[in-house]
CSV table of C-alpha atoms and ligand atoms in Angstrom, one decimal:
chain,number,residue,atom,x,y,z
A,256,MET,CA,0.0,0.0,0.0
A,257,ALA,CA,1.2,3.5,-0.7
A,258,ILE,CA,2.5,5.8,2.0
A,259,ILE,CA,0.4,8.9,1.8
A,260,LEU,CA,2.0,12.1,2.7
A,261,PRO,CA,-0.5,15.0,3.0
A,262,LEU,CA,1.4,18.3,2.9
A,263,GLY,CA,-0.2,21.4,4.3
A,264,GLY,CA,0.6,24.9,5.5
A,265,GLY,CA,-1.2,27.4,7.6
A,266,LYS,CA,-0.8,30.1,4.9
A,267,GLY,CA,-0.9,30.4,1.2
A,268,GLY,CA,2.5,31.1,-0.3
A,269,SER,CA,4.6,29.1,2.2
A,270,GLY,CA,5.7,26.8,-0.6
A,271,LYS,CA,3.5,23.7,-0.3
A,272,THR,CA,3.2,23.2,-4.1
A,273,PHE,CA,6.9,23.8,-4.6
A,274,LEU,CA,7.8,21.2,-1.9
A,275,VAL,CA,5.2,18.6,-3.1
A,276,GLY,CA,6.6,19.0,-6.7
A,277,SER,CA,10.2,18.9,-5.6
A,278,LEU,CA,9.9,16.1,-3.1
A,279,ALA,CA,7.8,14.0,-5.4
A,280,ALA,CA,10.4,14.4,-8.2
A,281,LEU,CA,13.2,13.4,-5.8
A,282,LEU,CA,11.3,10.4,-4.6
A,283,ALA,CA,10.7,9.3,-8.2
A,284,ARG,CA,14.4,9.7,-8.9
A,285,GLU,CA,15.2,7.4,-6.0
A,286,GLY,CA,13.2,4.8,-7.8
A,287,PHE,CA,9.9,5.1,-6.0
A,288,ARG,CA,6.7,5.1,-8.1
A,289,THR,CA,5.3,8.4,-7.0
A,290,LEU,CA,2.0,10.2,-7.5
A,291,ALA,CA,1.5,13.9,-6.7
A,292,VAL,CA,-2.1,15.0,-6.2
A,293,ASP,CA,-3.3,18.6,-6.3
A,294,VAL,CA,-6.1,18.9,-3.8
A,295,ASP,CA,-5.8,22.6,-3.5
A,296,LEU,CA,-8.8,23.0,-5.7
A,297,GLY,CA,-9.2,26.8,-5.2
A,298,ALA,CA,-5.6,27.5,-6.3
A,299,ALA,CA,-4.5,24.4,-8.3
A,300,ASN,CA,-1.1,24.9,-9.8
A,301,LEU,CA,0.9,21.7,-9.2
A,302,HIS,CA,0.7,20.8,-12.9
A,303,THR,CA,2.8,23.9,-13.7
A,304,ILE,CA,5.5,23.0,-11.2
A,305,LEU,CA,5.7,19.5,-12.6
A,306,GLY,CA,6.0,20.6,-16.2
A,307,VAL,CA,2.5,19.6,-17.3
A,308,PRO,CA,1.1,22.8,-18.6
A,309,HIS,CA,-2.2,21.4,-19.9
A,310,PRO,CA,-3.2,18.2,-18.0
A,311,ARG,CA,-5.6,16.2,-20.2
A,312,LEU,CA,-7.6,15.2,-17.2
A,313,SER,CA,-8.1,16.4,-13.6
A,314,LEU,CA,-9.8,15.6,-10.4
A,315,SER,CA,-12.9,17.4,-11.6
A,316,ASP,CA,-13.4,14.7,-14.3
A,317,PHE,CA,-13.7,12.2,-11.4
A,318,LEU,CA,-15.9,14.5,-9.3
A,319,ASN,CA,-18.2,15.2,-12.3
A,320,LYS,CA,-18.3,11.5,-13.1
A,321,ARG,CA,-16.8,11.9,-16.5
A,322,VAL,CA,-14.5,9.0,-15.5
A,323,SER,CA,-15.5,6.3,-13.1
A,324,SER,CA,-12.2,5.7,-11.4
A,325,LEU,CA,-9.8,8.1,-9.8
A,326,ALA,CA,-7.0,6.1,-11.4
A,327,ASP,CA,-8.3,7.3,-14.8
A,328,THR,CA,-7.4,10.9,-14.0
A,329,VAL,CA,-3.7,10.1,-13.5
A,330,VAL,CA,-1.4,11.8,-16.1
A,331,SER,CA,2.3,11.2,-16.6
A,332,THR,CA,4.9,13.9,-16.2
A,333,PRO,CA,8.1,14.4,-18.1
A,334,ALA,CA,10.0,12.7,-15.2
A,335,PRO,CA,10.1,8.9,-15.1
A,336,LEU,CA,8.1,7.2,-12.3
A,337,LEU,CA,6.4,10.5,-11.5
A,338,PHE,CA,2.7,10.8,-12.1
A,339,MET,CA,0.1,13.4,-11.1
A,340,ILE,CA,-3.5,14.1,-10.6
A,341,SER,CA,-4.2,17.7,-11.4
A,342,GLY,CA,-6.6,19.9,-9.5
A,343,ALA,CA,-7.2,22.3,-12.3
A,344,MET,CA,-10.9,22.9,-12.4
A,345,ASN,CA,-13.1,24.1,-15.2
A,346,ASN,CA,-15.6,24.9,-12.5
A,347,LEU,CA,-14.4,27.0,-9.5
A,348,ASP,CA,-17.6,26.3,-7.6
A,349,ILE,CA,-16.1,23.0,-6.8
A,350,ALA,CA,-13.2,24.6,-4.8
A,351,ASN,CA,-15.0,23.4,-1.6
A,352,LEU,CA,-15.6,19.7,-1.9
A,353,ALA,CA,-18.8,18.3,-0.3
A,354,HIS,CA,-18.0,15.8,2.4
A,355,GLU,CA,-19.3,12.9,0.3
A,356,GLN,CA,-17.1,13.9,-2.6
A,357,LYS,CA,-14.1,14.1,-0.4
A,358,MET,CA,-14.7,10.7,1.1
A,359,LYS,CA,-15.1,9.3,-2.3
A,360,VAL,CA,-11.7,10.8,-3.4
A,361,ILE,CA,-10.1,9.4,-0.2
A,362,ARG,CA,-11.6,5.9,-0.7
A,363,HIS,CA,-10.1,5.7,-4.2
A,364,LEU,CA,-6.9,7.4,-3.3
A,365,VAL,CA,-5.8,4.8,-0.7
A,366,LYS,CA,-6.1,2.0,-3.2
A,367,LEU,CA,-3.9,3.6,-5.9
A,368,PRO,CA,-0.8,1.5,-6.7
A,369,TYR,CA,2.1,3.7,-5.9
A,370,ASP,CA,5.0,3.7,-3.4
A,371,TYR,CA,4.3,7.3,-2.3
A,372,ILE,CA,1.3,9.6,-2.8
A,373,LEU,CA,1.9,13.2,-1.9
A,374,LEU,CA,-1.1,15.5,-1.4
A,375,ASP,CA,-0.8,19.2,-2.1
A,376,LEU,CA,-3.4,20.7,0.3
A,377,GLY,CA,-5.1,24.0,0.5
A,378,ALA,CA,-3.9,26.5,3.2
A,379,GLY,CA,-5.5,26.8,6.6
A,380,THR,CA,-7.7,24.9,8.9
A,381,SER,CA,-10.8,24.5,6.8
A,382,PHE,CA,-12.5,21.1,6.9
A,383,ASN,CA,-11.5,20.6,3.3
A,384,THR,CA,-7.9,20.5,4.3
A,385,LEU,CA,-8.2,18.7,7.6
A,386,ASP,CA,-10.0,15.7,6.3
A,387,PHE,CA,-7.2,14.9,3.9
A,388,PHE,CA,-4.8,14.7,6.9
A,389,LEU,CA,-7.0,11.9,8.3
A,390,VAL,CA,-6.1,9.5,5.5
A,391,SER,CA,-2.6,8.9,6.8
A,392,ASP,CA,-0.6,8.8,10.0
A,393,TYR,CA,2.0,10.9,8.3
A,394,GLY,CA,1.4,14.6,7.9
A,395,VAL,CA,4.0,17.1,6.6
A,396,PHE,CA,3.6,20.7,7.7
A,397,VAL,CA,5.3,23.6,5.9
A,398,THR,CA,5.9,27.1,7.3
A,399,THR,CA,8.2,30.0,6.5
A,400,PRO,CA,10.2,31.5,9.3
A,401,GLU,CA,7.8,34.5,9.6
A,402,PRO,CA,6.0,34.8,12.9
A,403,THR,CA,2.6,35.0,11.2
A,404,ALA,CA,3.2,31.8,9.3
A,405,ILE,CA,4.5,30.1,12.5
A,406,GLU,CA,1.3,31.1,14.3
A,407,ASN,CA,-0.8,29.7,11.6
A,408,ILE,CA,1.1,26.4,11.3
A,409,TYR,CA,0.8,25.9,15.1
A,410,ARG,CA,-3.0,26.4,14.7
A,411,LEU,CA,-3.1,24.0,11.8
A,412,ILE,CA,-1.1,21.2,13.6
A,413,ARG,CA,-3.3,21.6,16.7
A,414,ALA,CA,-6.5,21.4,14.6
A,415,VAL,CA,-5.3,18.3,12.7
A,416,TYR,CA,-4.2,16.6,15.9
A,417,PHE,CA,-7.5,17.3,17.7
A,418,ARG,CA,-9.4,16.0,14.7
A,419,LYS,CA,-7.4,12.8,14.7
A,420,ILE,CA,-8.1,12.3,18.4
A,421,ARG,CA,-11.8,13.0,17.8
A,422,LYS,CA,-11.8,10.4,15.0
A,423,ALA,CA,-10.1,7.8,17.3
A,424,LEU,CA,-12.6,8.5,20.1
A,425,ASP,CA,-15.5,8.3,17.8
A,426,THR,CA,-14.9,4.5,17.3
A,427,HIS,CA,-17.0,2.0,19.3
A,428,ARG,CA,-14.0,1.1,21.4
A,429,PHE,CA,-13.6,4.5,22.9
A,430,ARG,CA,-16.9,6.4,22.5
A,431,ASN,CA,-18.5,5.5,25.9
A,432,LEU,CA,-15.2,5.7,27.7
A,433,ALA,CA,-14.6,9.3,26.4
A,434,ARG,CA,-18.1,10.2,27.6
A,435,GLU,CA,-17.5,8.7,31.0
A,436,ALA,CA,-14.1,10.5,31.2
A,437,GLU,CA,-15.7,13.9,30.6
A,438,GLU,CA,-18.4,13.1,33.1
A,439,ARG,CA,-15.8,12.4,35.7
A,440,ASN,CA,-13.7,15.5,34.9
A,441,PRO,CA,-15.3,18.1,32.6
A,442,LEU,CA,-11.8,19.3,31.6
A,443,ALA,CA,-11.0,15.9,30.1
A,444,LYS,CA,-11.8,16.8,26.5
A,445,VAL,CA,-10.2,16.4,23.1
A,446,THR,CA,-8.7,19.9,23.5
A,447,ASN,CA,-6.8,18.6,26.6
A,448,PRO,CA,-5.4,15.3,25.4
A,449,ASP,CA,-3.0,14.7,28.3
A,450,LEU,CA,-5.7,14.9,30.9
A,451,LEU,CA,-8.3,13.0,28.8
A,452,LEU,CA,-5.8,10.2,28.4
A,453,ALA,CA,-5.0,10.1,32.1
A,454,VAL,CA,-8.7,9.9,33.1
A,455,ILE,CA,-9.4,7.2,30.5
A,456,ARG,CA,-6.4,5.2,31.7
A,457,ASP,CA,-7.7,5.5,35.2
A,458,LEU,CA,-11.2,4.3,34.1
A,459,ASP,CA,-9.9,1.4,31.9
A,460,PRO,CA,-6.1,0.9,31.9
A,461,GLU,CA,-6.2,-1.6,28.9
A,462,ARG,CA,-8.2,0.7,26.6
A,463,GLY,CA,-6.2,3.7,27.9
A,464,GLU,CA,-3.1,1.9,26.7
A,465,GLN,CA,-4.6,1.2,23.3
A,466,LEU,CA,-5.6,4.8,22.9
A,467,ALA,CA,-2.2,6.0,23.9
A,468,ARG,CA,-0.7,3.7,21.3
A,469,GLU,CA,-3.1,5.0,18.7
A,470,LEU,CA,-2.3,8.7,19.5
A,471,ALA,CA,1.5,7.9,19.4
A,472,SER,CA,1.1,6.5,15.9
A,473,PHE,CA,0.7,9.9,14.3
A,474,HIS,CA,4.0,10.9,12.8
A,475,PHE,CA,3.9,14.6,12.1
A,476,LYS,CA,6.8,16.3,10.3
A,477,LEU,CA,7.8,20.0,9.9
A,478,ILE,CA,9.7,21.8,7.1
A,479,VAL,CA,10.7,25.4,7.3
A,480,ASN,CA,10.8,26.7,3.7
A,481,GLN,CA,12.2,30.0,2.3
A,482,GLN,CA,14.9,30.2,4.9
A,483,ARG,CA,17.0,33.2,4.4
A,484,LYS,CA,20.6,33.8,5.7
A,485,GLN,CA,19.4,36.2,8.3
A,486,ASP,CA,16.8,33.8,9.7
A,487,ASN,CA,17.4,31.8,12.8
A,488,PRO,CA,18.2,28.2,11.6
A,489,HIS,CA,16.8,26.7,14.8
A,490,ILE,CA,13.3,28.0,14.5
A,491,GLY,CA,12.0,24.7,13.2
A,492,ALA,CA,13.4,22.7,16.1
A,493,MET,CA,12.0,25.4,18.5
A,494,ILE,CA,8.5,25.1,16.9
A,495,CYS,CA,8.7,21.3,17.4
A,496,LYS,CA,9.7,21.7,21.0
A,497,ILE,CA,6.8,24.1,21.7
A,498,ILE,CA,4.4,21.7,20.1
A,499,SER,CA,5.6,18.7,22.0
A,500,ARG,CA,5.4,20.7,25.3
A,501,HIS,CA,1.9,22.3,24.7
A,502,LEU,CA,0.2,19.5,22.8
A,503,ASP,CA,2.2,16.5,24.0
A,504,LEU,CA,2.6,15.6,20.3
A,505,LYS,CA,5.9,14.4,18.9
A,506,ILE,CA,6.7,16.2,15.7
A,507,ASP,CA,10.0,15.7,13.8
A,508,PHE,CA,11.8,18.6,12.2
A,509,LEU,CA,12.9,17.5,8.7
A,510,GLY,CA,15.0,20.6,8.0
A,511,ASN,CA,15.2,24.1,6.5
A,512,VAL,CA,14.9,24.7,2.8
A,513,ALA,CA,16.8,27.8,1.6
A,514,PHE,CA,15.1,30.7,-0.2
A,515,ASP,CA,16.4,31.1,-3.7
A,516,ASP,CA,15.2,33.7,-6.2
A,517,ARG,CA,15.6,31.2,-9.0
A,518,VAL,CA,12.6,29.2,-7.8
A,519,HIS,CA,10.6,32.0,-9.5
A,520,ASN,CA,12.6,31.4,-12.7
A,521,ALA,CA,11.9,27.7,-12.6
A,522,VAL,CA,8.1,28.3,-12.1
A,523,CYS,CA,8.1,30.8,-15.1
A,524,LYS,CA,9.9,28.2,-17.2
A,525,ALA,CA,7.4,25.5,-16.0
A,526,GLY,CA,10.4,23.2,-15.2
A,527,LEU,CA,11.4,21.3,-12.1
A,528,PHE,CA,13.7,23.4,-9.9
A,529,ILE,CA,15.7,20.3,-9.0
A,530,ASP,CA,16.6,19.8,-12.7
A,531,LEU,CA,17.2,23.4,-13.6
A,532,TYR,CA,19.3,24.3,-10.6
A,533,PRO,CA,20.6,21.0,-9.2
A,534,PHE,CA,23.7,22.5,-7.4
A,535,THR,CA,22.0,25.0,-5.2
A,536,GLN,CA,21.6,25.1,-1.4
A,537,THR,CA,17.9,24.7,-1.9
A,538,VAL,CA,18.2,21.4,-3.7
A,539,HIS,CA,20.8,20.2,-1.2
A,540,ASP,CA,18.2,21.1,1.6
A,541,LEU,CA,15.4,19.3,-0.3
A,542,ARG,CA,17.5,16.2,-0.5
A,543,GLN,CA,18.4,16.4,3.2
A,544,CYS,CA,14.7,16.8,4.1
A,545,LEU,CA,13.9,13.7,2.0
A,546,ARG,CA,16.7,11.7,3.5
A,547,ASN,CA,15.4,12.6,7.0
A,548,LEU,CA,11.9,11.6,6.0
A,549,LEU,CA,12.9,8.3,4.6
A,550,SER,CA,15.0,7.3,7.5
A,551,LEU,CA,12.2,8.3,9.9
A,552,HIS,CA,9.8,6.1,7.9
A,553,ALA,CA,12.3,3.2,8.0
A,554,GLU,CA,12.6,3.6,11.8
A,555,THR,CA,8.8,3.7,12.2
A,556,ASP,CA,8.4,0.7,10.1
A,557,ARG,CA,11.0,-1.2,12.1
A,558,CYS,CA,9.3,-0.3,15.4
A,559,GLN,CA,5.9,-1.3,14.1
A,560,ARG,CA,7.2,-4.7,12.9
A,561,TYR,CA,9.4,-5.6,15.8
A,562,GLY,CA,8.0,-3.5,18.7
A,563,ASN,CA,10.0,-0.6,20.3
A,564,GLY,CA,12.6,-2.8,22.0
B,136,ADP,N1,12.5,27.9,-1.3
B,136,ADP,C1,11.9,28.9,-2.0
B,136,ADP,N2,12.7,29.9,-2.4
B,136,ADP,C2,12.2,30.9,-3.1
B,136,ADP,N3,10.9,31.0,-3.5
B,136,ADP,C3,10.1,30.0,-3.1
B,136,ADP,C4,10.5,28.9,-2.4
B,136,ADP,N4,9.5,28.1,-2.1
B,136,ADP,C5,8.4,28.7,-2.7
B,136,ADP,N5,8.8,29.8,-3.3
B,136,ADP,C6,7.9,30.8,-4.1
B,136,ADP,O1,6.9,31.2,-3.2
B,136,ADP,C7,5.6,31.3,-3.9
B,136,ADP,C8,4.6,30.4,-3.2
B,136,ADP,O2,5.0,29.0,-3.4
B,136,ADP,P1,3.9,27.9,-3.6
B,136,ADP,O3,4.6,26.6,-3.6
B,136,ADP,O4,3.0,28.2,-4.7
B,136,ADP,O5,3.1,28.1,-2.2
B,136,ADP,P2,1.8,27.5,-1.6
B,136,ADP,O6,1.5,26.3,-2.5
B,136,ADP,O7,2.0,27.2,-0.2
B,136,ADP,O8,0.7,28.6,-1.8
B,136,ADP,C9,5.9,30.9,-5.3
B,136,ADP,O9,6.1,32.1,-6.0
B,136,ADP,C10,7.2,30.1,-5.3
B,136,ADP,O10,7.9,30.3,-6.4
B,137,MG,MG1,-0.1,25.8,-3.7
């Protein structure tokens, strides 16, 4: 089954599309069959980054039932092993997907035969964005080093985490227990996961342990993009620390990606930055982020197969 990597940011312009395109291209170059999907339907432009100026088909063909399977909307890109589903819409009304449509996309998405599927998500904490984080235990979050972007990314990560907890609690195993926990202590809510878990553990140690394991299975990652020389290189690690302290959520920092004016040139030429400017700090950083991501996945895989010991 594919590893699905939803990539989101709190703010438009942080570089989600650039990172999805670049990381997908690097994964394909490593020999992984990779699919990049543009789910930012209001501002779809992944096709341009991937050098496919006029995609023959797009997600709208699936949503409007012009094709019956999501797999039929996949188009190839100039790069070997790299495929995409464009979000370019003829009809802008569809920018906000109805819940049913989204669930249909998700149901089809998880069955597609790729090694990696990267999702380019819209900005912010709208339900449109959050639901796509639920398809996977892996979520990649992108921010720039600006305080406003950092504020927004913190809000997005918190919203995704709470939504994942809510989804776990909404299963028959935990539903009654969560209700009992809140009756015992009104502060034991989703928005207070530490306390909620402690009360649930007290009520039912076995299920409490199960829930703790489930919450620990979320592997969130952070990338700081458009890092300039004058920016503090430790901002990413600091954000992760704050998140783990305030939300009790482990989030791994994958690295900084340097700002480079030539990203603009690559976009204008509709070519891949990693091909046009391979010897830049930015490409070096992208490769490092990918290496960190792959080694974290390998570690997670090992722990899941053989336990933590
Ligand atoms: N590392 C970078 N260096 C320089 N410019 C960048 C970098 N990453 C993204 N950009 C530029 O920032 C703008 C927004 O990037 P984009 O990927 O479209 O963001 P988003 O998808 O988050 O809205 C684009 O003009 C892009 O060329
Ligand atoms: Mg974008």
